PDB file of C-alpha atoms and ligand atoms in Angstrom:
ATOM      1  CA  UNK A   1       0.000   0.000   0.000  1.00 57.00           C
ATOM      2  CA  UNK A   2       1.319   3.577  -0.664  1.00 66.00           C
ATOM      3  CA  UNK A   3       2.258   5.838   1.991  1.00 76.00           C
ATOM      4  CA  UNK A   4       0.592   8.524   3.109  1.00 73.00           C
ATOM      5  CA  UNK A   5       3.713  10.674   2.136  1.00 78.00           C
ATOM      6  CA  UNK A   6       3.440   9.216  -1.731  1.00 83.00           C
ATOM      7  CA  UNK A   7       0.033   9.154  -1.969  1.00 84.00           C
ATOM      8  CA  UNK A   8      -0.030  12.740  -0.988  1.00 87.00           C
ATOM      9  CA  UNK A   9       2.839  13.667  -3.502  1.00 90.00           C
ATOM     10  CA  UNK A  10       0.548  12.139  -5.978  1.00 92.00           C
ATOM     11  CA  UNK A  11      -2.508  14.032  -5.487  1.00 92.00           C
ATOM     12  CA  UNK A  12       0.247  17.142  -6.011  1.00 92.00           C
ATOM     13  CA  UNK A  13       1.019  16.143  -8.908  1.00 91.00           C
ATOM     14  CA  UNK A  14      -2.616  15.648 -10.322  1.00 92.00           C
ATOM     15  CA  UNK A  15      -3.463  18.445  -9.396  1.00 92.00           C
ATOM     16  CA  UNK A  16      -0.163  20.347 -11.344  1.00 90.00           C
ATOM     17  CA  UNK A  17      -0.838  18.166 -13.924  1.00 90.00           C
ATOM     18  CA  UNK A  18      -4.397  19.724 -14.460  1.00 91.00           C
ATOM     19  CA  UNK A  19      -3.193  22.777 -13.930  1.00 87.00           C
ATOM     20  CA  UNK A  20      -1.006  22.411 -17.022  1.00 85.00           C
ATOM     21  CA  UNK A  21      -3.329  20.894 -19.405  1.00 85.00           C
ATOM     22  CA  UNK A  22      -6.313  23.092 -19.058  1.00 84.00           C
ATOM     23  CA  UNK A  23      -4.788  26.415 -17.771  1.00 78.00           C
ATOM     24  CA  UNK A  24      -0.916  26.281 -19.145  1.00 75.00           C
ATOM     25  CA  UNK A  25       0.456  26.786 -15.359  1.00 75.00           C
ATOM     26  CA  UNK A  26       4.094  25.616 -15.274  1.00 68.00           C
ATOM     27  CA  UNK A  27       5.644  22.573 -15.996  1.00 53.00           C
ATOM     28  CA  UNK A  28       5.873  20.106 -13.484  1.00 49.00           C
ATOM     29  CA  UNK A  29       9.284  19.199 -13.503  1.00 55.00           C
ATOM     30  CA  UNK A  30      10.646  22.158 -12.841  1.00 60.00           C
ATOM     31  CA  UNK A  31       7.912  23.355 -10.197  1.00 68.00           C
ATOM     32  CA  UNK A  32       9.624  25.187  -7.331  1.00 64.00           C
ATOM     33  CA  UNK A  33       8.772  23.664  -3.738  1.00 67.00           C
ATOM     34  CA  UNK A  34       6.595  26.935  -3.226  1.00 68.00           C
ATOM     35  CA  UNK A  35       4.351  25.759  -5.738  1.00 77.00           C
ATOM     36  CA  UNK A  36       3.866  22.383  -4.445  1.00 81.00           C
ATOM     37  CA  UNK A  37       3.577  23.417  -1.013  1.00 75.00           C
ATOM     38  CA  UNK A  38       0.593  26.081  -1.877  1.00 77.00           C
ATOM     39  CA  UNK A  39      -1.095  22.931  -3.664  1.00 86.00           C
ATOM     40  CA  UNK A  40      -1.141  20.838  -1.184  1.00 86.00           C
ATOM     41  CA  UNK A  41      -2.308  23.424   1.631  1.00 79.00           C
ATOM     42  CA  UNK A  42      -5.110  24.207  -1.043  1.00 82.00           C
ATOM     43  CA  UNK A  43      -5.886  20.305  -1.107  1.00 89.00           C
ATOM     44  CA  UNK A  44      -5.432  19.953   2.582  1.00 86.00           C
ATOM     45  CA  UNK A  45      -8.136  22.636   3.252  1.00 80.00           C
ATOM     46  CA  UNK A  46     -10.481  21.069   0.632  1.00 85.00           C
ATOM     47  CA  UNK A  47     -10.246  17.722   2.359  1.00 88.00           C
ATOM     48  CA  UNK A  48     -10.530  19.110   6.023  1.00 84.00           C
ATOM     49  CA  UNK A  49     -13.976  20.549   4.484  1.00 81.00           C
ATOM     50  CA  UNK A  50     -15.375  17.824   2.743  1.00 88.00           C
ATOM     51  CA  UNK A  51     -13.725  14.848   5.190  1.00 90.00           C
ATOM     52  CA  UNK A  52     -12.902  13.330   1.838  1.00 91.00           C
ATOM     53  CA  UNK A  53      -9.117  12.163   1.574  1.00 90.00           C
ATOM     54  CA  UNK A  54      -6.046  14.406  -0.229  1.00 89.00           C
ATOM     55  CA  UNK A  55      -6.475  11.681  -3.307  1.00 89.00           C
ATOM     56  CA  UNK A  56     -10.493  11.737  -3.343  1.00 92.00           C
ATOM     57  CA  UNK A  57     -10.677  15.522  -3.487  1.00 92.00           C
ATOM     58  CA  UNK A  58      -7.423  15.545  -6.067  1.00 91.00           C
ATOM     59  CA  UNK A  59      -9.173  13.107  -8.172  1.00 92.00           C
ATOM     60  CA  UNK A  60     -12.676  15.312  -8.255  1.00 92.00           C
ATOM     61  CA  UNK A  61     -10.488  17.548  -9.965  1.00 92.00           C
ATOM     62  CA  UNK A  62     -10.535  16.018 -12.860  1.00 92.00           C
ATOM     63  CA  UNK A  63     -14.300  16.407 -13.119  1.00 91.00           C
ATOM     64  CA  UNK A  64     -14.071  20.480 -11.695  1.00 90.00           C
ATOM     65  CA  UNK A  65     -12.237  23.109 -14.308  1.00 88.00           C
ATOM     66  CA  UNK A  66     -13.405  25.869 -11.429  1.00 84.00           C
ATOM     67  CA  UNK A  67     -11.498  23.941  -8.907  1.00 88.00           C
ATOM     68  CA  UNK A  68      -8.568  23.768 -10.779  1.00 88.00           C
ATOM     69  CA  UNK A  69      -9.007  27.045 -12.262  1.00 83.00           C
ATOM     70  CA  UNK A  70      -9.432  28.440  -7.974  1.00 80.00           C
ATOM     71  CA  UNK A  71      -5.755  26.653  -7.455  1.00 83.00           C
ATOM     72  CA  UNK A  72      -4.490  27.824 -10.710  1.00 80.00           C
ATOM     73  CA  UNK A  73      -5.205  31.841  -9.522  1.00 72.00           C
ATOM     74  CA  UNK A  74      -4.046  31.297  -5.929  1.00 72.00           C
ATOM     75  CA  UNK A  75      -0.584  30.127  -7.513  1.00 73.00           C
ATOM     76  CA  UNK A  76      -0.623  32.893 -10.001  1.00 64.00           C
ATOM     77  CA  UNK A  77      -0.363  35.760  -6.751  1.00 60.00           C
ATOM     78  CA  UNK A  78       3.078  35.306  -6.689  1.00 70.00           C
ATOM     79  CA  UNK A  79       5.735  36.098  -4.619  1.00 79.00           C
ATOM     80  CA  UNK A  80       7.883  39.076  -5.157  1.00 86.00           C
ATOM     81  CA  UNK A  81       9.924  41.777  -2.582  1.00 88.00           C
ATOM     82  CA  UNK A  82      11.342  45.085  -3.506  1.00 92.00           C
ATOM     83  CA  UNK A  83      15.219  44.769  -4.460  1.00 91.00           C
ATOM     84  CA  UNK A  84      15.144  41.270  -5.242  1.00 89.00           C
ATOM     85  CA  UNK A  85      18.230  40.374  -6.621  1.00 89.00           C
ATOM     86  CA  UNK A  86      20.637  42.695  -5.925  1.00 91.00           C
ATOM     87  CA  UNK A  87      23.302  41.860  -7.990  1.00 92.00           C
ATOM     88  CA  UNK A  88      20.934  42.644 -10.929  1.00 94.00           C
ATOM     89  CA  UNK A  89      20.108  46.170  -9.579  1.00 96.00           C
ATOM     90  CA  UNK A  90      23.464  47.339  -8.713  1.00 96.00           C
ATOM     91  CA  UNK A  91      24.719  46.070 -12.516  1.00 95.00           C
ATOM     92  CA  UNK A  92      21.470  48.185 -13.629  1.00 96.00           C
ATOM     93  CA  UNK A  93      22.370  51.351 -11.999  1.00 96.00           C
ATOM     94  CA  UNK A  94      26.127  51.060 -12.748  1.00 95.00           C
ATOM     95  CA  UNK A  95      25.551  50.980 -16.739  1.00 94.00           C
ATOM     96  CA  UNK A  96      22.383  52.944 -17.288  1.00 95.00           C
ATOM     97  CA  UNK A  97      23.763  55.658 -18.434  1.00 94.00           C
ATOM     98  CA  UNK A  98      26.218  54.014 -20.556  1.00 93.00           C
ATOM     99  CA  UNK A  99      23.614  51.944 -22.043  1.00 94.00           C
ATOM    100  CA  UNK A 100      20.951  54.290 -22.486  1.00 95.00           C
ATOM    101  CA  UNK A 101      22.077  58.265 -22.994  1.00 95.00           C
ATOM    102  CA  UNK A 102      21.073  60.657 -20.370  1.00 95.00           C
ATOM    103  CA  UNK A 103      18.348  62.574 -22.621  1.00 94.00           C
ATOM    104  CA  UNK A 104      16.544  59.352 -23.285  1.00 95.00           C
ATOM    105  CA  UNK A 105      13.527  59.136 -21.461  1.00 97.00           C
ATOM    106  CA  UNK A 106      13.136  55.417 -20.897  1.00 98.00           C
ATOM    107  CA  UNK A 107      10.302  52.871 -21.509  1.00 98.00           C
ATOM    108  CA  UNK A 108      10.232  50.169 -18.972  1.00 98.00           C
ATOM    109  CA  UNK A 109       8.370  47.578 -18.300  1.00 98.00           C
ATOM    110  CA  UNK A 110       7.894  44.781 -15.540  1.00 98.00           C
ATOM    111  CA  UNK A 111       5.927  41.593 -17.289  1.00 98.00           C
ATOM    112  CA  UNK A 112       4.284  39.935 -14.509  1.00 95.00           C
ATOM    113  CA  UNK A 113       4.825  42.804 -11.805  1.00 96.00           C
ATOM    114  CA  UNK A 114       2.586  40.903  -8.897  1.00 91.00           C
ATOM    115  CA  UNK A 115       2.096  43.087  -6.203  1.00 90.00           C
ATOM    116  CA  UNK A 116       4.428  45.834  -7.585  1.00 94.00           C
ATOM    117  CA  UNK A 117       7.649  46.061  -5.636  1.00 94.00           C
ATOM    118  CA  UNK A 118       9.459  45.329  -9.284  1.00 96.00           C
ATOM    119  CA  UNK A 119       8.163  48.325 -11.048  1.00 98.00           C
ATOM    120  CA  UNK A 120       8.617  50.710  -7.627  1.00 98.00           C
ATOM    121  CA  UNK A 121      12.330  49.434  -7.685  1.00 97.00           C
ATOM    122  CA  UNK A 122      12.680  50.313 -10.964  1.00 97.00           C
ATOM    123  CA  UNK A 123      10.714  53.721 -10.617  1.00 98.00           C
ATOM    124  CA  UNK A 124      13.337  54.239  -6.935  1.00 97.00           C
ATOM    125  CA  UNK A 125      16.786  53.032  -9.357  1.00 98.00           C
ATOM    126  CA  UNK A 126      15.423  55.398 -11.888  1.00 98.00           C
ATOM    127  CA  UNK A 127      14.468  58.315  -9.508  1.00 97.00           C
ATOM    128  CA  UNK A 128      17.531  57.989  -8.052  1.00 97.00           C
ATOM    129  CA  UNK A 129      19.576  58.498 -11.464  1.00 97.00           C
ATOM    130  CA  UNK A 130      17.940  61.234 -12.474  1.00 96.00           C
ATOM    131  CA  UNK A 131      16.199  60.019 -15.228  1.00 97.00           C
ATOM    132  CA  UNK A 132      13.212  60.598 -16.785  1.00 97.00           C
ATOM    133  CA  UNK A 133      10.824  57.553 -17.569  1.00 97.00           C
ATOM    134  CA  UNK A 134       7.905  55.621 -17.215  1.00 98.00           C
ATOM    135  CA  UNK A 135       7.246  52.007 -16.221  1.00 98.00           C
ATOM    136  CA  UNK A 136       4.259  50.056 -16.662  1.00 98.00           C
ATOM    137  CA  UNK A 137       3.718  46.718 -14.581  1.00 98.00           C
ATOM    138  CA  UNK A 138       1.261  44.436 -15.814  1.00 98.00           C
ATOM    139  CA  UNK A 139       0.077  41.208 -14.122  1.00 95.00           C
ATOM    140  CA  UNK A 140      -2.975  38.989 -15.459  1.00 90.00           C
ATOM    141  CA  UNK A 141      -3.968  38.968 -11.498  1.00 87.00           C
ATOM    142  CA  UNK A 142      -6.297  41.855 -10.754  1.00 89.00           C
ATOM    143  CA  UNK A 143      -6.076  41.324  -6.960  1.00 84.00           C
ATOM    144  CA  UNK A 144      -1.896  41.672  -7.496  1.00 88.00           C
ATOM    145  CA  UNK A 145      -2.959  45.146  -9.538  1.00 93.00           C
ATOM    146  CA  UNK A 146      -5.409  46.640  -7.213  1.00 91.00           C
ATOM    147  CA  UNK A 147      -2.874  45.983  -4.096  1.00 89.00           C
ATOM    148  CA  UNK A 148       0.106  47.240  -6.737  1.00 94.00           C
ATOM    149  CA  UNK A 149      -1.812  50.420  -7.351  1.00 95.00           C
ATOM    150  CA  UNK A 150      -2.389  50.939  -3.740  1.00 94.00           C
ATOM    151  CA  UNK A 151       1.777  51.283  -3.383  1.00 94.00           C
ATOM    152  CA  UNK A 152       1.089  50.757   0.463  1.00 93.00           C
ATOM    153  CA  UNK A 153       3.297  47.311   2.043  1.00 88.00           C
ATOM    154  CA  UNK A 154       4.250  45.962   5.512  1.00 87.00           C
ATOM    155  CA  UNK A 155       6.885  47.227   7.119  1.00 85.00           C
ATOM    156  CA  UNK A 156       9.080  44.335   6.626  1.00 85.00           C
ATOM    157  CA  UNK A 157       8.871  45.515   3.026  1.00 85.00           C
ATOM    158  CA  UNK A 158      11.705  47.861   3.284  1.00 86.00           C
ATOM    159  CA  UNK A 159      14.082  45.581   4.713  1.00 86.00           C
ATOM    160  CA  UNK A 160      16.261  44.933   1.439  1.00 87.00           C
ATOM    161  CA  UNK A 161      15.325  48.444  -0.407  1.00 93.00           C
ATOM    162  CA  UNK A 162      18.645  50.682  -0.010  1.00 94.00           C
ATOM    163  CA  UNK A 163      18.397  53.009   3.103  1.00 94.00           C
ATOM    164  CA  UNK A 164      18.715  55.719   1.277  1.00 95.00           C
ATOM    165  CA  UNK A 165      16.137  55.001  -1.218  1.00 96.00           C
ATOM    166  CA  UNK A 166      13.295  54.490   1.441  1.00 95.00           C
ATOM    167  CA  UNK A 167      14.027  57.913   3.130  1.00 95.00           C
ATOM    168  CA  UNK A 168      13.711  59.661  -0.138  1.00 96.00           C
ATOM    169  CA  UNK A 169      10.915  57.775  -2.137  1.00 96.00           C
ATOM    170  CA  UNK A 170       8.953  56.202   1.329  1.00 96.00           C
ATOM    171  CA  UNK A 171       6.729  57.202   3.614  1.00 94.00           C
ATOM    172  CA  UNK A 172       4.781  56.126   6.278  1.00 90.00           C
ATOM    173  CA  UNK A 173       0.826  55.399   6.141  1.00 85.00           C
ATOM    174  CA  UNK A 174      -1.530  53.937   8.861  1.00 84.00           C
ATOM    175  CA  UNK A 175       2.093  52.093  10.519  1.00 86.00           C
ATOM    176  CA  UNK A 176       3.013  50.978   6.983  1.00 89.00           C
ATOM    177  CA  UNK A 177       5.603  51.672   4.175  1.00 92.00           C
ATOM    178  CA  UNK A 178       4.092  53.806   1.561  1.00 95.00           C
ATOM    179  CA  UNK A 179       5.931  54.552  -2.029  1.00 96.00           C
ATOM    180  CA  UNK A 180       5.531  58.144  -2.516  1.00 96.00           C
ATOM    181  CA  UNK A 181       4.112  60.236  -5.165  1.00 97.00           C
ATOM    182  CA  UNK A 182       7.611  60.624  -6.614  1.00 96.00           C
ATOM    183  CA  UNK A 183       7.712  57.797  -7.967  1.00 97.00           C
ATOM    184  CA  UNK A 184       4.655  56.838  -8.196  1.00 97.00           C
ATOM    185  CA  UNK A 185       4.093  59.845 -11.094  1.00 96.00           C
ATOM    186  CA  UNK A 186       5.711  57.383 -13.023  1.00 97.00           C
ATOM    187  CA  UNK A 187       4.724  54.223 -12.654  1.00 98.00           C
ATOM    188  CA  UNK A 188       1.378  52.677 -13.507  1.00 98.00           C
ATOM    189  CA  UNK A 189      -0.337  49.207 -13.993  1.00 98.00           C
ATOM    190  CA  UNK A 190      -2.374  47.382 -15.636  1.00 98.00           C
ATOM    191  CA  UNK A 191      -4.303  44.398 -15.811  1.00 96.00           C
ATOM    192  CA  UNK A 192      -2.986  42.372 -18.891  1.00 96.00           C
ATOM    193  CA  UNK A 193      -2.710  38.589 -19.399  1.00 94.00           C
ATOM    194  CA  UNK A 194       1.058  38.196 -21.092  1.00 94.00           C
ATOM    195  CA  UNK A 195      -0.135  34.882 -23.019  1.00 92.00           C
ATOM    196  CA  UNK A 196      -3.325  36.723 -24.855  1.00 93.00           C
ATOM    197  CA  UNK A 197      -1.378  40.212 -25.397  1.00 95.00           C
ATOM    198  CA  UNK A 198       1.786  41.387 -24.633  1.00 97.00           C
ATOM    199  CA  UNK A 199       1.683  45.403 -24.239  1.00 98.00           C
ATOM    200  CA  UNK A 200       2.820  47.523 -27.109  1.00 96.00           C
ATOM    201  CA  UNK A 201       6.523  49.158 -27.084  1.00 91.00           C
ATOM    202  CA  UNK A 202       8.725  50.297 -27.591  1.00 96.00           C
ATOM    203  CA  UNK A 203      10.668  49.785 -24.433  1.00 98.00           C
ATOM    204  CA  UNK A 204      14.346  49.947 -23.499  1.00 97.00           C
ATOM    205  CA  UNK A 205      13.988  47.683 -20.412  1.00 98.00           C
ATOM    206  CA  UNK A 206      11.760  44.589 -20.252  1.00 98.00           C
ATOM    207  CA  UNK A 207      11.906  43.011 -16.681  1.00 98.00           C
ATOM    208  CA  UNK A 208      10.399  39.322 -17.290  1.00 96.00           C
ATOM    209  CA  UNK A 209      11.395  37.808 -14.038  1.00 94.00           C
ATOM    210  CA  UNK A 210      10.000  34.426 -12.401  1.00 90.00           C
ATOM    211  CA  UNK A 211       6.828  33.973 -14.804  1.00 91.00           C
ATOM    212  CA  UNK A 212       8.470  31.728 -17.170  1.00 87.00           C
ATOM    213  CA  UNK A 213       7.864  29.110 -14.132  1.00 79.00           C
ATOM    214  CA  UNK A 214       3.968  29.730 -14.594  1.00 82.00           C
ATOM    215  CA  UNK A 215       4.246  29.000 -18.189  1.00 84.00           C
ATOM    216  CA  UNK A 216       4.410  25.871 -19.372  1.00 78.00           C
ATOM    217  CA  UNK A 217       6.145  25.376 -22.603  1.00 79.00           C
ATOM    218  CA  UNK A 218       5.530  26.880 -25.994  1.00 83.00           C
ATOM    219  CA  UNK A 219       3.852  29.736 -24.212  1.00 86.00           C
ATOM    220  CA  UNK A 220       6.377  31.045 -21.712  1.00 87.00           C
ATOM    221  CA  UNK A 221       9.350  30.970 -24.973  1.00 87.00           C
ATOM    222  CA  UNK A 222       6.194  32.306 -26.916  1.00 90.00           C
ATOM    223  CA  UNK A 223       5.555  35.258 -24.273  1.00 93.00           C
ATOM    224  CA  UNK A 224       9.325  35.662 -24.032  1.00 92.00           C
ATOM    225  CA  UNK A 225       9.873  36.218 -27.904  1.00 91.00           C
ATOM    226  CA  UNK A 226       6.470  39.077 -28.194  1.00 93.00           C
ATOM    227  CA  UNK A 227       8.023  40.666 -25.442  1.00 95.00           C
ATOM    228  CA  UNK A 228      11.793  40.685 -27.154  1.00 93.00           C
ATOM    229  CA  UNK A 229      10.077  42.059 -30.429  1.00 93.00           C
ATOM    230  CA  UNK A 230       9.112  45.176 -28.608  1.00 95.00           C
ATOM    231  CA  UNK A 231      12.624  46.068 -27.414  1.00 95.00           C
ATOM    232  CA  UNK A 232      13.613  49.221 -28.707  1.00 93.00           C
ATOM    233  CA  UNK A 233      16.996  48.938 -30.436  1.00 90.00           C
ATOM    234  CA  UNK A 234      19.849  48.120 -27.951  1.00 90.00           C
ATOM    235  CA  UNK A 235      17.338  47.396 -25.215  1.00 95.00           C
ATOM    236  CA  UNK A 236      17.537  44.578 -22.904  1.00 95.00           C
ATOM    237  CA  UNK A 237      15.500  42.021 -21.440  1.00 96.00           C
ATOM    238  CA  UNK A 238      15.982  40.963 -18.103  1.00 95.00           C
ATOM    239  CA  UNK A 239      15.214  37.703 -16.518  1.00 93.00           C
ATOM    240  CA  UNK A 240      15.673  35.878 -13.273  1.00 90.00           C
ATOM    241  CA  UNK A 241      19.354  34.268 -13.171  1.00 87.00           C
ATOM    242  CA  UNK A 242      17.561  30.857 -13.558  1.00 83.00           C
ATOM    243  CA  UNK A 243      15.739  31.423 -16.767  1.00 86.00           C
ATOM    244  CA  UNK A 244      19.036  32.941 -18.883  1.00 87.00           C
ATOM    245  CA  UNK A 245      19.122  29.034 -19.936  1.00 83.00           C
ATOM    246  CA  UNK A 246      16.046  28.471 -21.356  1.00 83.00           C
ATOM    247  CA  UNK A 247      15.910  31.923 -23.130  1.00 84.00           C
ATOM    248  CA  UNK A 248      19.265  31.554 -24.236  1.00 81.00           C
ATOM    249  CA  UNK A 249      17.803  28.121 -25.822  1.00 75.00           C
ATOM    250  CA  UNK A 250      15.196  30.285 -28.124  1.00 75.00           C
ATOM    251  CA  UNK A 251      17.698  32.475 -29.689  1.00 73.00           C
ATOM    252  CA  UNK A 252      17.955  35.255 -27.348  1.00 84.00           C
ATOM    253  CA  UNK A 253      21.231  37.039 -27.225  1.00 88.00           C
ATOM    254  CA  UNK A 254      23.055  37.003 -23.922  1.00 91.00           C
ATOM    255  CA  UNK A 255      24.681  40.770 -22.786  1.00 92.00           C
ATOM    256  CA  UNK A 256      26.772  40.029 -19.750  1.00 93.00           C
ATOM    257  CA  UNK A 257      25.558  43.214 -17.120  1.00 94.00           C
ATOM    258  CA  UNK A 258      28.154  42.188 -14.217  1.00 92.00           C
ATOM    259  CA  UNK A 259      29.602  38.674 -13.440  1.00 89.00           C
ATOM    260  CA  UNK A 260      26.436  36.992 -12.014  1.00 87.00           C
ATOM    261  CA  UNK A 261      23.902  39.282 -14.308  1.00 93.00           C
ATOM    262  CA  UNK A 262      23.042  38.520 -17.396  1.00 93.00           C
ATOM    263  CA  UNK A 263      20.571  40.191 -19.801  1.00 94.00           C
ATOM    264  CA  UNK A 264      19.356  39.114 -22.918  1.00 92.00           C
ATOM    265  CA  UNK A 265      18.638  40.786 -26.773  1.00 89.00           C
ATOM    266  CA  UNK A 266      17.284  40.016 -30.001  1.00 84.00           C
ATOM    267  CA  UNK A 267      20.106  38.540 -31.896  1.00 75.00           C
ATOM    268  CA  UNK A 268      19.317  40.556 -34.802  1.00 60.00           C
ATOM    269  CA  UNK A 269      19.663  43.782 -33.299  1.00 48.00           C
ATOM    270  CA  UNK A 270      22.617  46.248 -33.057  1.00 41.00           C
ATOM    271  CA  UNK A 271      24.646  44.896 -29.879  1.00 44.00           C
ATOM    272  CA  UNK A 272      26.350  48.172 -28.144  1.00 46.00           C
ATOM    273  CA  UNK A 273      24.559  51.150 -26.285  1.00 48.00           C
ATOM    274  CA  UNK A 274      21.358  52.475 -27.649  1.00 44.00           C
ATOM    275  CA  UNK A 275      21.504  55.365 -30.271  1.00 45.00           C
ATOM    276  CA  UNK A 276      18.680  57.771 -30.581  1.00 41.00           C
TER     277      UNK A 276
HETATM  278  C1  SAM B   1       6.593  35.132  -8.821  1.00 77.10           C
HETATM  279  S1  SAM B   1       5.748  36.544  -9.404  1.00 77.10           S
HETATM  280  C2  SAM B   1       7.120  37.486  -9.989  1.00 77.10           C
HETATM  281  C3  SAM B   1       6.996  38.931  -9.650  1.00 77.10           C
HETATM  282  C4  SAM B   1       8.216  39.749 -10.043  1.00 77.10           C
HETATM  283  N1  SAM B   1       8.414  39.731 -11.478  1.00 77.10           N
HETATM  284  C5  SAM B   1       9.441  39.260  -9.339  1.00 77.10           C
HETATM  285  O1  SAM B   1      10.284  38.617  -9.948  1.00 77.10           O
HETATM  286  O2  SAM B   1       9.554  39.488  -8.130  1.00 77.10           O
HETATM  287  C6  SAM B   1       5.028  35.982 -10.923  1.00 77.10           C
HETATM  288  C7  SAM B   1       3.881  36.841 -11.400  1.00 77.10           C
HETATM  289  O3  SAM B   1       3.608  36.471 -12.745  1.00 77.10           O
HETATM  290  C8  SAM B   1       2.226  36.620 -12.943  1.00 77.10           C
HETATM  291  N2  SAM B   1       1.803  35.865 -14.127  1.00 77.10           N
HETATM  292  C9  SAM B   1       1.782  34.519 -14.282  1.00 77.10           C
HETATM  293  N3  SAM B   1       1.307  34.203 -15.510  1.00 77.10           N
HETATM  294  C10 SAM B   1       1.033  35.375 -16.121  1.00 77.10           C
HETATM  295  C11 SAM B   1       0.496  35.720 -17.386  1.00 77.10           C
HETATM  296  N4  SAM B   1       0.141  34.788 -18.278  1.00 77.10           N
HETATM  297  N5  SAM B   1       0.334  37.036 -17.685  1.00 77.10           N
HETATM  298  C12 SAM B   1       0.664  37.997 -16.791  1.00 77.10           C
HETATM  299  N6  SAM B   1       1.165  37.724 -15.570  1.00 77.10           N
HETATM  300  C13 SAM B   1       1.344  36.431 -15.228  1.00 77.10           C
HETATM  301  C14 SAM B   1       1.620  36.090 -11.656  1.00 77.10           C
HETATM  302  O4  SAM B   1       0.286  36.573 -11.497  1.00 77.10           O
HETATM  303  C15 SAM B   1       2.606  36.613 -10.614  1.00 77.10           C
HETATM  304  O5  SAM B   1       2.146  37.808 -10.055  1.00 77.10           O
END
């Protein structure tokens, strides 16, 4: 007989499984332990409810699109924090100028924003530089765009954001850590589902960071070449350090930012700094 531990694992994977084949959600062998853990506290709860077991209310699944399509949009509010990867950040600020000539104002955008701490970084990096731009975030989860909008966060939220950042662009609201107008002037958002539509460029930054993970393949590499086709000449996507790979494998360009950060570009296009 199978262990509770296996059995459990199994109803996981049925559930991912599903998730794939009706909604396109990741591919299960890659799926971060995050994922799997959310799943089974989603099937846990279920079964606690309905005193049915983990594999009874994973196999009623197969007969329920809405209750796949409920675990598919509790995955899809995804985790995010402001300043994630450093590395990529300080590489970002050190050649912006070089890349991108001071008079430019820049396009930006953050594919798959969540809550909004990417595009505020940005908008706080960019701020900082004294640059002008604007950055759009766009997330196909309207709960992630209503809380991105509100720019408000815990106060834990300004734990890896540069000191010096969160006395200039933060304040405080109700005991939490509000991004002020500033920044927000520049940055909006907008509801927008990346495999339907991606939004129209041109942009000199693309930030497409830990969403390939939701997309199983042809669509993430499909996602990931629209949004490359709207790079303004010499711009420069940027993923998550662990997706260079597989958009390296669909003909994207590597542009080494700083030992550890790589960016990616059309292959076509002009490689060198962008020319207005
Ligand atoms: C893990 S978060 C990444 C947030 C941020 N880019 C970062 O790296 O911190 C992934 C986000 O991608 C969004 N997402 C997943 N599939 C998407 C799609 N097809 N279109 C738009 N957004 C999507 C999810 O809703 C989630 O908010």
């Amino acid at each position: 007989m199978a262990s509770p531990e296996s059995s459990r694992e199994r109803a996981i994977d049925l559930a991912l499984g599903l998730a794939e084949e009706l909604f396109g959600f990741g591919s299960s062998s890659s799926t971060p332990g995050w994922v799997r853990d959310r799943v089974r506290t989603h099937l846990e709860q279920q079964a606690a409810q309905s005193g049915l077991s983990l594999n009874e209310v994973a196999k009623r699944l197969l007969q329920d699109r809405r209750a796949v399509e409920e675990i598919v949009a509790s995955l899809r509010v995804g985790e995010t924090r402001f300043y994630r990867d450093k590395a990529q950040w300080e590489a970002l600020e050190r050649q912006l100028d070089h890349l991108f000539p001071t008079d430019v104002e820049l396009a930006v955008l953050s594919a798959g924003c969540s809550t909004g701490e990417e595009a505020y970084t940005l908008g706080m990096l960019l701020t900082a530089a004294r640059r002008r731009f604007r950055v759009l975030g766009v997330d196909r989860s309207a709960e992630a765009i209503r809380v991105a909008r509100e720019a408000t966060y815990p106060r834990e939220a300004a734990r890896d954001i540069p000191p010096a950042w969160v006395e200039r662009f933060c304040d405080e609201h109700n005991g939490r850590l509000r991004v002020g107008m500033l920044v927000r002037n520049s940055v909006e958002f907008e509801e927008c589902d990346l495999v339907q539509r991606v939004p129209a460029g041109p942009y000199h930054l693309i930030l497409f960071k830990n969403v390939l993970l939701y997309l199983a393949a042809p669509a993430g590499e499909q996602v990931a070449r629209r949004l490359a086709n709207e790079l303004e000449e010499g711009g420069l996507l940027l993923p998550a350090a662990s997706e260079v790979l597989r958009l390296r494998n669909m003909g994207l360009t590597p542009f080494r930012m700083a030992p550890a950060v790589t960016a990616l570009r059309p292959a076509r296009r002009f490689i060198g700094p962008f020319r207005p």
